[in-house]
mmCIF file of C-alpha atoms in Angstrom:
data_model
loop_
_atom_site.group_PDB
_atom_site.id
_atom_site.type_symbol
_atom_site.label_atom_id
_atom_site.label_comp_id
_atom_site.label_asym_id
_atom_site.label_seq_id
_atom_site.Cartn_x
_atom_site.Cartn_y
_atom_site.Cartn_z
ATOM 1 C CA MET A 1 114.114 6.508 -1.743
ATOM 2 C CA SER A 2 112.590 7.742 1.514
ATOM 3 C CA ASP A 3 111.693 11.381 1.902
ATOM 4 C CA PRO A 4 114.098 12.683 4.580
ATOM 5 C CA GLN A 5 111.297 14.756 6.085
ATOM 6 C CA LEU A 6 109.275 11.651 6.966
ATOM 7 C CA HIS A 7 112.151 9.269 7.629
ATOM 8 C CA GLY A 8 111.861 7.959 11.170
ATOM 9 C CA LYS A 9 108.592 9.775 11.853
ATOM 10 C CA VAL A 10 105.937 7.796 13.727
ATOM 11 C CA ALA A 11 102.435 7.904 12.254
ATOM 12 C CA VAL A 12 99.132 6.429 13.437
ATOM 13 C CA VAL A 13 96.463 5.895 10.786
ATOM 14 C CA THR A 14 92.961 4.825 11.783
ATOM 15 C CA GLY A 15 90.700 2.960 9.419
ATOM 16 C CA ALA A 16 93.904 1.591 7.932
ATOM 17 C CA SER A 17 92.546 -1.774 6.829
ATOM 18 C CA ARG A 18 91.130 -0.467 3.542
ATOM 19 C CA GLY A 19 90.385 2.520 1.323
ATOM 20 C CA ILE A 20 91.860 5.903 2.143
ATOM 21 C CA GLY A 21 93.374 4.629 5.393
ATOM 22 C CA ALA A 22 95.290 1.780 3.756
ATOM 23 C CA ALA A 23 96.452 4.024 0.903
ATOM 24 C CA THR A 24 97.600 6.686 3.370
ATOM 25 C CA ALA A 25 99.477 4.220 5.543
ATOM 26 C CA ALA A 26 101.226 2.793 2.482
ATOM 27 C CA ARG A 27 102.156 6.260 1.192
ATOM 28 C CA LEU A 28 103.527 7.502 4.522
ATOM 29 C CA HIS A 29 105.506 4.296 4.891
ATOM 30 C CA ALA A 30 106.912 4.652 1.378
ATOM 31 C CA LEU A 31 108.102 8.124 2.358
ATOM 32 C CA GLY A 32 110.003 6.785 5.349
ATOM 33 C CA ALA A 33 107.530 6.895 8.226
ATOM 34 C CA VAL A 34 106.984 4.129 10.753
ATOM 35 C CA VAL A 35 103.263 3.427 10.605
ATOM 36 C CA VAL A 36 100.882 2.127 13.245
ATOM 37 C CA LEU A 37 97.789 0.674 11.612
ATOM 38 C CA ALA A 38 94.528 0.836 13.546
ATOM 39 C CA ALA A 39 91.135 -0.617 12.590
ATOM 40 C CA ARG A 40 88.766 -3.395 13.627
ATOM 41 C CA GLY A 41 89.734 -5.781 10.819
ATOM 42 C CA LYS A 42 92.662 -7.701 12.296
ATOM 43 C CA ASP A 43 93.320 -9.941 9.287
ATOM 44 C CA ALA A 44 93.395 -7.023 6.844
ATOM 45 C CA LEU A 45 95.611 -5.008 9.197
ATOM 46 C CA ASP A 46 98.040 -7.876 9.658
ATOM 47 C CA ALA A 47 98.219 -8.427 5.904
ATOM 48 C CA LEU A 48 98.981 -4.763 5.210
ATOM 49 C CA ALA A 49 101.564 -4.580 8.001
ATOM 50 C CA ALA A 50 103.314 -7.659 6.633
ATOM 51 C CA GLU A 51 103.224 -6.227 3.123
ATOM 52 C CA LEU A 52 104.802 -2.960 4.268
ATOM 53 C CA SER A 53 107.328 -4.396 6.710
ATOM 54 C CA ALA A 54 108.267 -8.058 6.618
ATOM 55 C CA ASP A 55 110.038 -7.928 9.976
ATOM 56 C CA GLY A 56 107.447 -5.713 11.634
ATOM 57 C CA SER A 57 109.933 -2.985 12.468
ATOM 58 C CA THR A 58 108.343 -0.150 10.506
ATOM 59 C CA ALA A 59 104.682 -1.161 10.311
ATOM 60 C CA ILE A 60 102.643 -2.622 13.143
ATOM 61 C CA ALA A 61 98.976 -3.568 13.341
ATOM 62 C CA VAL A 62 96.945 -2.645 16.416
ATOM 63 C CA PRO A 63 93.362 -3.941 16.127
ATOM 64 C CA THR A 64 91.175 -1.158 17.486
ATOM 65 C CA ASP A 65 87.452 -0.548 17.809
ATOM 66 C CA LEU A 66 87.248 3.225 17.447
ATOM 67 C CA SER A 67 83.948 3.325 19.327
ATOM 68 C CA VAL A 68 85.549 1.892 22.487
ATOM 69 C CA PRO A 69 87.579 4.440 24.514
ATOM 70 C CA ALA A 70 89.566 1.660 26.197
ATOM 71 C CA ASP A 71 90.765 0.519 22.763
ATOM 72 C CA LEU A 72 91.870 4.073 21.953
ATOM 73 C CA ASP A 73 93.722 4.253 25.268
ATOM 74 C CA ALA A 74 95.441 0.963 24.452
ATOM 75 C CA LEU A 75 96.419 2.251 21.002
ATOM 76 C CA VAL A 76 98.093 5.329 22.478
ATOM 77 C CA ALA A 77 99.758 3.207 25.172
ATOM 78 C CA THR A 78 101.183 0.905 22.486
ATOM 79 C CA VAL A 79 102.641 3.858 20.596
ATOM 80 C CA GLN A 80 104.150 5.300 23.757
ATOM 81 C CA GLU A 81 105.639 1.992 24.857
ATOM 82 C CA ARG A 82 106.983 1.058 21.426
ATOM 83 C CA PHE A 83 108.194 4.439 20.166
ATOM 84 C CA GLY A 84 107.922 6.982 22.974
ATOM 85 C CA ARG A 85 106.567 9.656 20.643
ATOM 86 C CA LEU A 86 104.104 10.405 17.885
ATOM 87 C CA ASP A 87 104.588 12.724 14.920
ATOM 88 C CA VAL A 88 101.492 12.155 12.794
ATOM 89 C CA LEU A 89 97.924 11.156 13.597
ATOM 90 C CA VAL A 90 95.511 10.566 10.728
ATOM 91 C CA ASN A 91 91.944 10.224 11.998
ATOM 92 C CA ASN A 92 90.499 8.544 8.941
ATOM 93 C CA ALA A 93 88.121 5.869 10.261
ATOM 94 C CA GLY A 94 84.472 6.535 9.644
ATOM 95 C CA VAL A 95 81.090 4.897 9.210
ATOM 96 C CA LEU A 96 78.387 5.729 6.668
ATOM 97 C CA PRO A 97 75.051 4.378 7.914
ATOM 98 C CA PRO A 98 72.186 3.287 5.666
ATOM 99 C CA ALA A 99 70.031 6.219 4.605
ATOM 100 C CA MET A 100 67.132 6.798 6.984
ATOM 101 C CA ARG A 101 64.774 9.668 7.657
ATOM 102 C CA THR A 102 65.890 11.671 10.680
ATOM 103 C CA GLU A 103 62.796 10.971 12.767
ATOM 104 C CA LYS A 104 63.275 7.232 12.289
ATOM 105 C CA ILE A 105 66.885 7.088 13.492
ATOM 106 C CA THR A 106 67.156 5.459 16.911
ATOM 107 C CA LEU A 107 69.232 7.044 19.634
ATOM 108 C CA ALA A 108 71.549 4.030 19.573
ATOM 109 C CA ASP A 109 72.135 4.374 15.833
ATOM 110 C CA TRP A 110 72.713 8.133 16.135
ATOM 111 C CA ASN A 111 75.225 7.620 18.947
ATOM 112 C CA ALA A 112 77.000 4.858 17.010
ATOM 113 C CA VAL A 113 77.691 7.181 14.070
ATOM 114 C CA LEU A 114 78.811 10.085 16.256
ATOM 115 C CA ALA A 115 81.001 7.761 18.339
ATOM 116 C CA VAL A 116 83.194 6.754 15.401
ATOM 117 C CA ASN A 117 83.039 9.850 13.197
ATOM 118 C CA ALA A 118 83.339 12.611 15.799
ATOM 119 C CA THR A 119 83.959 11.408 19.352
ATOM 120 C CA ALA A 120 86.759 8.952 18.516
ATOM 121 C CA PRO A 121 88.872 11.496 16.568
ATOM 122 C CA TRP A 122 88.453 14.015 19.402
ATOM 123 C CA TYR A 123 89.287 11.477 22.101
ATOM 124 C CA LEU A 124 92.240 9.964 20.252
ATOM 125 C CA SER A 125 93.665 13.372 19.332
ATOM 126 C CA CYS A 126 93.518 14.519 22.953
ATOM 127 C CA ARG A 127 95.203 11.337 24.213
ATOM 128 C CA ALA A 128 97.844 11.463 21.487
ATOM 129 C CA GLN A 129 98.647 15.165 21.822
ATOM 130 C CA PRO A 130 100.994 14.749 24.826
ATOM 131 C CA LEU A 131 103.145 12.361 22.752
ATOM 132 C CA MET A 132 103.619 14.988 20.061
ATOM 133 C CA THR A 133 106.451 17.486 20.055
ATOM 134 C CA ARG A 134 106.657 20.678 18.008
ATOM 135 C CA GLY A 135 106.048 19.790 14.387
ATOM 136 C CA GLY A 136 103.439 17.142 15.169
ATOM 137 C CA THR A 137 100.448 17.018 12.857
ATOM 138 C CA VAL A 138 96.879 15.773 13.172
ATOM 139 C CA VAL A 139 94.899 15.208 9.980
ATOM 140 C CA ASN A 140 91.162 14.679 10.347
ATOM 141 C CA VAL A 141 89.398 13.157 7.360
ATOM 142 C CA SER A 142 85.971 14.773 7.087
ATOM 143 C CA SER A 143 83.633 14.794 4.084
ATOM 144 C CA THR A 144 81.819 17.091 1.697
ATOM 145 C CA ALA A 145 78.769 15.917 3.664
ATOM 146 C CA ALA A 146 79.857 18.367 6.366
ATOM 147 C CA SER A 147 78.932 21.252 4.063
ATOM 148 C CA TYR A 148 75.424 20.425 2.868
ATOM 149 C CA PRO A 149 72.558 18.193 4.037
ATOM 150 C CA SER A 150 71.568 14.934 2.399
ATOM 151 C CA ILE A 151 68.188 13.274 2.801
ATOM 152 C CA GLY A 152 68.555 10.260 5.059
ATOM 153 C CA LEU A 153 72.046 11.054 6.287
ATOM 154 C CA SER A 154 71.523 13.581 9.071
ATOM 155 C CA ALA A 155 73.660 11.648 11.575
ATOM 156 C CA TYR A 156 76.516 11.368 9.086
ATOM 157 C CA ASN A 157 76.197 15.044 8.084
ATOM 158 C CA ALA A 158 76.201 16.132 11.727
ATOM 159 C CA SER A 159 79.164 13.931 12.637
ATOM 160 C CA LYS A 160 81.346 15.232 9.820
ATOM 161 C CA ALA A 161 80.391 18.854 10.489
ATOM 162 C CA ALA A 162 81.334 18.331 14.139
ATOM 163 C CA LEU A 163 84.666 16.819 13.114
ATOM 164 C CA SER A 164 85.490 19.767 10.872
ATOM 165 C CA MET A 165 84.805 22.280 13.639
ATOM 166 C CA MET A 166 86.674 20.203 16.209
ATOM 167 C CA SER A 167 89.717 20.328 13.925
ATOM 168 C CA ARG A 168 89.650 24.112 13.862
ATOM 169 C CA SER A 169 89.271 24.321 17.638
ATOM 170 C CA CYS A 170 92.232 21.997 18.230
ATOM 171 C CA ALA A 171 94.321 23.878 15.662
ATOM 172 C CA LEU A 172 93.694 27.109 17.532
ATOM 173 C CA GLU A 173 94.434 25.661 20.957
ATOM 174 C CA TRP A 174 97.479 23.551 20.043
ATOM 175 C CA ALA A 175 99.282 26.048 17.805
ATOM 176 C CA ARG A 176 101.199 27.307 20.841
ATOM 177 C CA HIS A 177 102.617 23.795 21.219
ATOM 178 C CA GLY A 178 103.750 23.751 17.590
ATOM 179 C CA ILE A 179 101.165 21.094 16.721
ATOM 180 C CA ARG A 180 99.226 21.553 13.497
ATOM 181 C CA VAL A 181 95.690 20.280 12.891
ATOM 182 C CA VAL A 182 94.196 20.199 9.408
ATOM 183 C CA THR A 183 91.051 18.811 7.835
ATOM 184 C CA VAL A 184 90.902 16.890 4.576
ATOM 185 C CA VAL A 185 87.523 16.816 2.858
ATOM 186 C CA PRO A 186 87.200 14.062 0.251
ATOM 187 C CA GLY A 187 84.277 14.042 -2.120
ATOM 188 C CA LYS A 188 83.263 10.891 -3.963
ATOM 189 C CA ILE A 189 86.256 8.548 -3.663
ATOM 190 C CA ASP A 190 86.375 5.024 -5.076
ATOM 191 C CA THR A 191 86.151 3.163 -1.772
ATOM 192 C CA GLU A 192 83.859 0.536 -0.309
ATOM 193 C CA LEU A 193 82.295 3.164 1.958
ATOM 194 C CA VAL A 194 81.172 5.376 -0.935
ATOM 195 C CA ARG A 195 80.217 2.626 -3.394
ATOM 196 C CA PRO A 196 76.484 2.615 -2.476
ATOM 197 C CA ILE A 197 76.319 6.324 -3.307
ATOM 198 C CA MET A 198 78.107 5.755 -6.597
ATOM 199 C CA ASP A 199 75.709 2.923 -7.458
ATOM 200 C CA TYR A 200 72.828 5.320 -6.853
ATOM 201 C CA LEU A 201 74.362 7.985 -9.120
ATOM 202 C CA ASP A 202 75.253 5.474 -11.830
ATOM 203 C CA ALA A 203 71.734 4.048 -11.876
ATOM 204 C CA ARG A 204 70.394 7.532 -12.603
ATOM 205 C CA ASP A 205 73.191 8.507 -14.976
ATOM 206 C CA LEU A 206 74.232 11.368 -12.681
ATOM 207 C CA SER A 207 77.745 12.811 -12.581
ATOM 208 C CA PRO A 208 79.425 12.852 -9.142
ATOM 209 C CA ASN A 209 81.015 16.268 -9.725
ATOM 210 C CA PRO A 210 82.063 18.763 -12.436
ATOM 211 C CA LEU A 211 85.181 16.727 -13.276
ATOM 212 C CA GLY A 212 82.878 13.819 -14.030
ATOM 213 C CA ARG A 213 84.772 11.097 -12.206
ATOM 214 C CA VAL A 214 85.353 9.682 -8.747
ATOM 215 C CA GLY A 215 88.648 10.259 -7.012
ATOM 216 C CA THR A 216 91.067 7.591 -5.862
ATOM 217 C CA ALA A 217 92.235 6.730 -2.373
ATOM 218 C CA GLU A 218 95.784 7.338 -3.577
ATOM 219 C CA GLU A 219 94.940 10.933 -4.521
ATOM 220 C CA VAL A 220 93.711 11.599 -0.999
ATOM 221 C CA ALA A 221 96.723 9.817 0.488
ATOM 222 C CA GLU A 222 99.090 11.981 -1.533
ATOM 223 C CA THR A 223 97.419 15.119 -0.199
ATOM 224 C CA ILE A 224 97.684 13.867 3.380
ATOM 225 C CA ALA A 225 101.353 13.025 2.833
ATOM 226 C CA PHE A 226 101.986 16.609 1.753
ATOM 227 C CA LEU A 227 100.105 18.038 4.724
ATOM 228 C CA VAL A 228 102.187 16.114 7.284
ATOM 229 C CA ASP A 229 105.439 17.062 5.569
ATOM 230 C CA VAL A 230 107.600 20.056 6.524
ATOM 231 C CA ARG A 231 106.602 21.669 3.220
ATOM 232 C CA ALA A 232 103.182 22.275 4.792
ATOM 233 C CA SER A 233 104.552 23.506 8.120
ATOM 234 C CA TYR A 234 102.715 26.859 7.884
ATOM 235 C CA ILE A 235 99.322 25.249 7.287
ATOM 236 C CA THR A 236 97.059 24.744 10.292
ATOM 237 C CA GLY A 237 93.335 25.043 10.888
ATOM 238 C CA SER A 238 92.798 24.788 7.142
ATOM 239 C CA THR A 239 90.303 22.661 5.261
ATOM 240 C CA ILE A 240 91.660 20.999 2.129
ATOM 241 C CA VAL A 241 88.910 19.893 -0.242
ATOM 242 C CA ILE A 242 89.516 17.007 -2.662
ATOM 243 C CA ASP A 243 86.194 16.627 -4.442
ATOM 244 C CA GLY A 244 86.456 17.179 -8.179
ATOM 245 C CA GLY A 245 84.469 20.392 -7.795
ATOM 246 C CA GLU A 246 81.518 18.808 -5.977
ATOM 247 C CA LEU A 247 81.103 21.657 -3.471
ATOM 248 C CA LEU A 248 81.350 24.227 -6.252
ATOM 249 C CA ALA A 249 78.434 22.599 -8.008
ATOM 250 C CA SER A 250 76.357 22.281 -4.844
ATOM 251 C CA ALA A 251 76.838 25.991 -4.126
ATOM 252 C CA GLY A 252 75.273 26.914 -7.456
#
């Protein structure tokens, strides 16, 4: 049965072709939302859209390269033309580059990481904001990497730290419009993006966090579903950490 609070709501989820994005899109759809799936992988998007909505009425795929502003403009235009409004935006898409010492990162590689992880969520949020009425919610998916440095990942660390601060700035500015902005901070989640890190930890018999296990995409999706629901209507500018205690351990 659909949750009446999400029934008929329109949600855009980026990075929806796999991992946290796909799990989030599926969860929001199960709770009654119409979902717009955005990512570069057209085949995967089409397959998920067909799985969620056979007739295409409640799940549509919009192939989008998050690093291309024109693609983001087209995504917003599609939502406006098809639905005339937007209730939920989940900025989930992200890239994790190969580890490389800071001084060896090229300007092009640095810009490529920032373009997807920080600039695209800012740009898309700003273009989507006019479609949102009071009660609209933006969820930005950051990372525990925003809180502490990692050798070889300075571009990724910087991009996620920028995203977290951007979320707080938008929350402060858009509160007067009744639009909430929150940040979700996953730790080690069992996704393709994080698998190289997990392989590294496994090879050295290291635990990912105090709970001793990786999280699931569905656990993150469930948290996002709560945050966009009316039950979370007094939460804005907050950072919700889902990391099995990883940040607690790093602080020690």
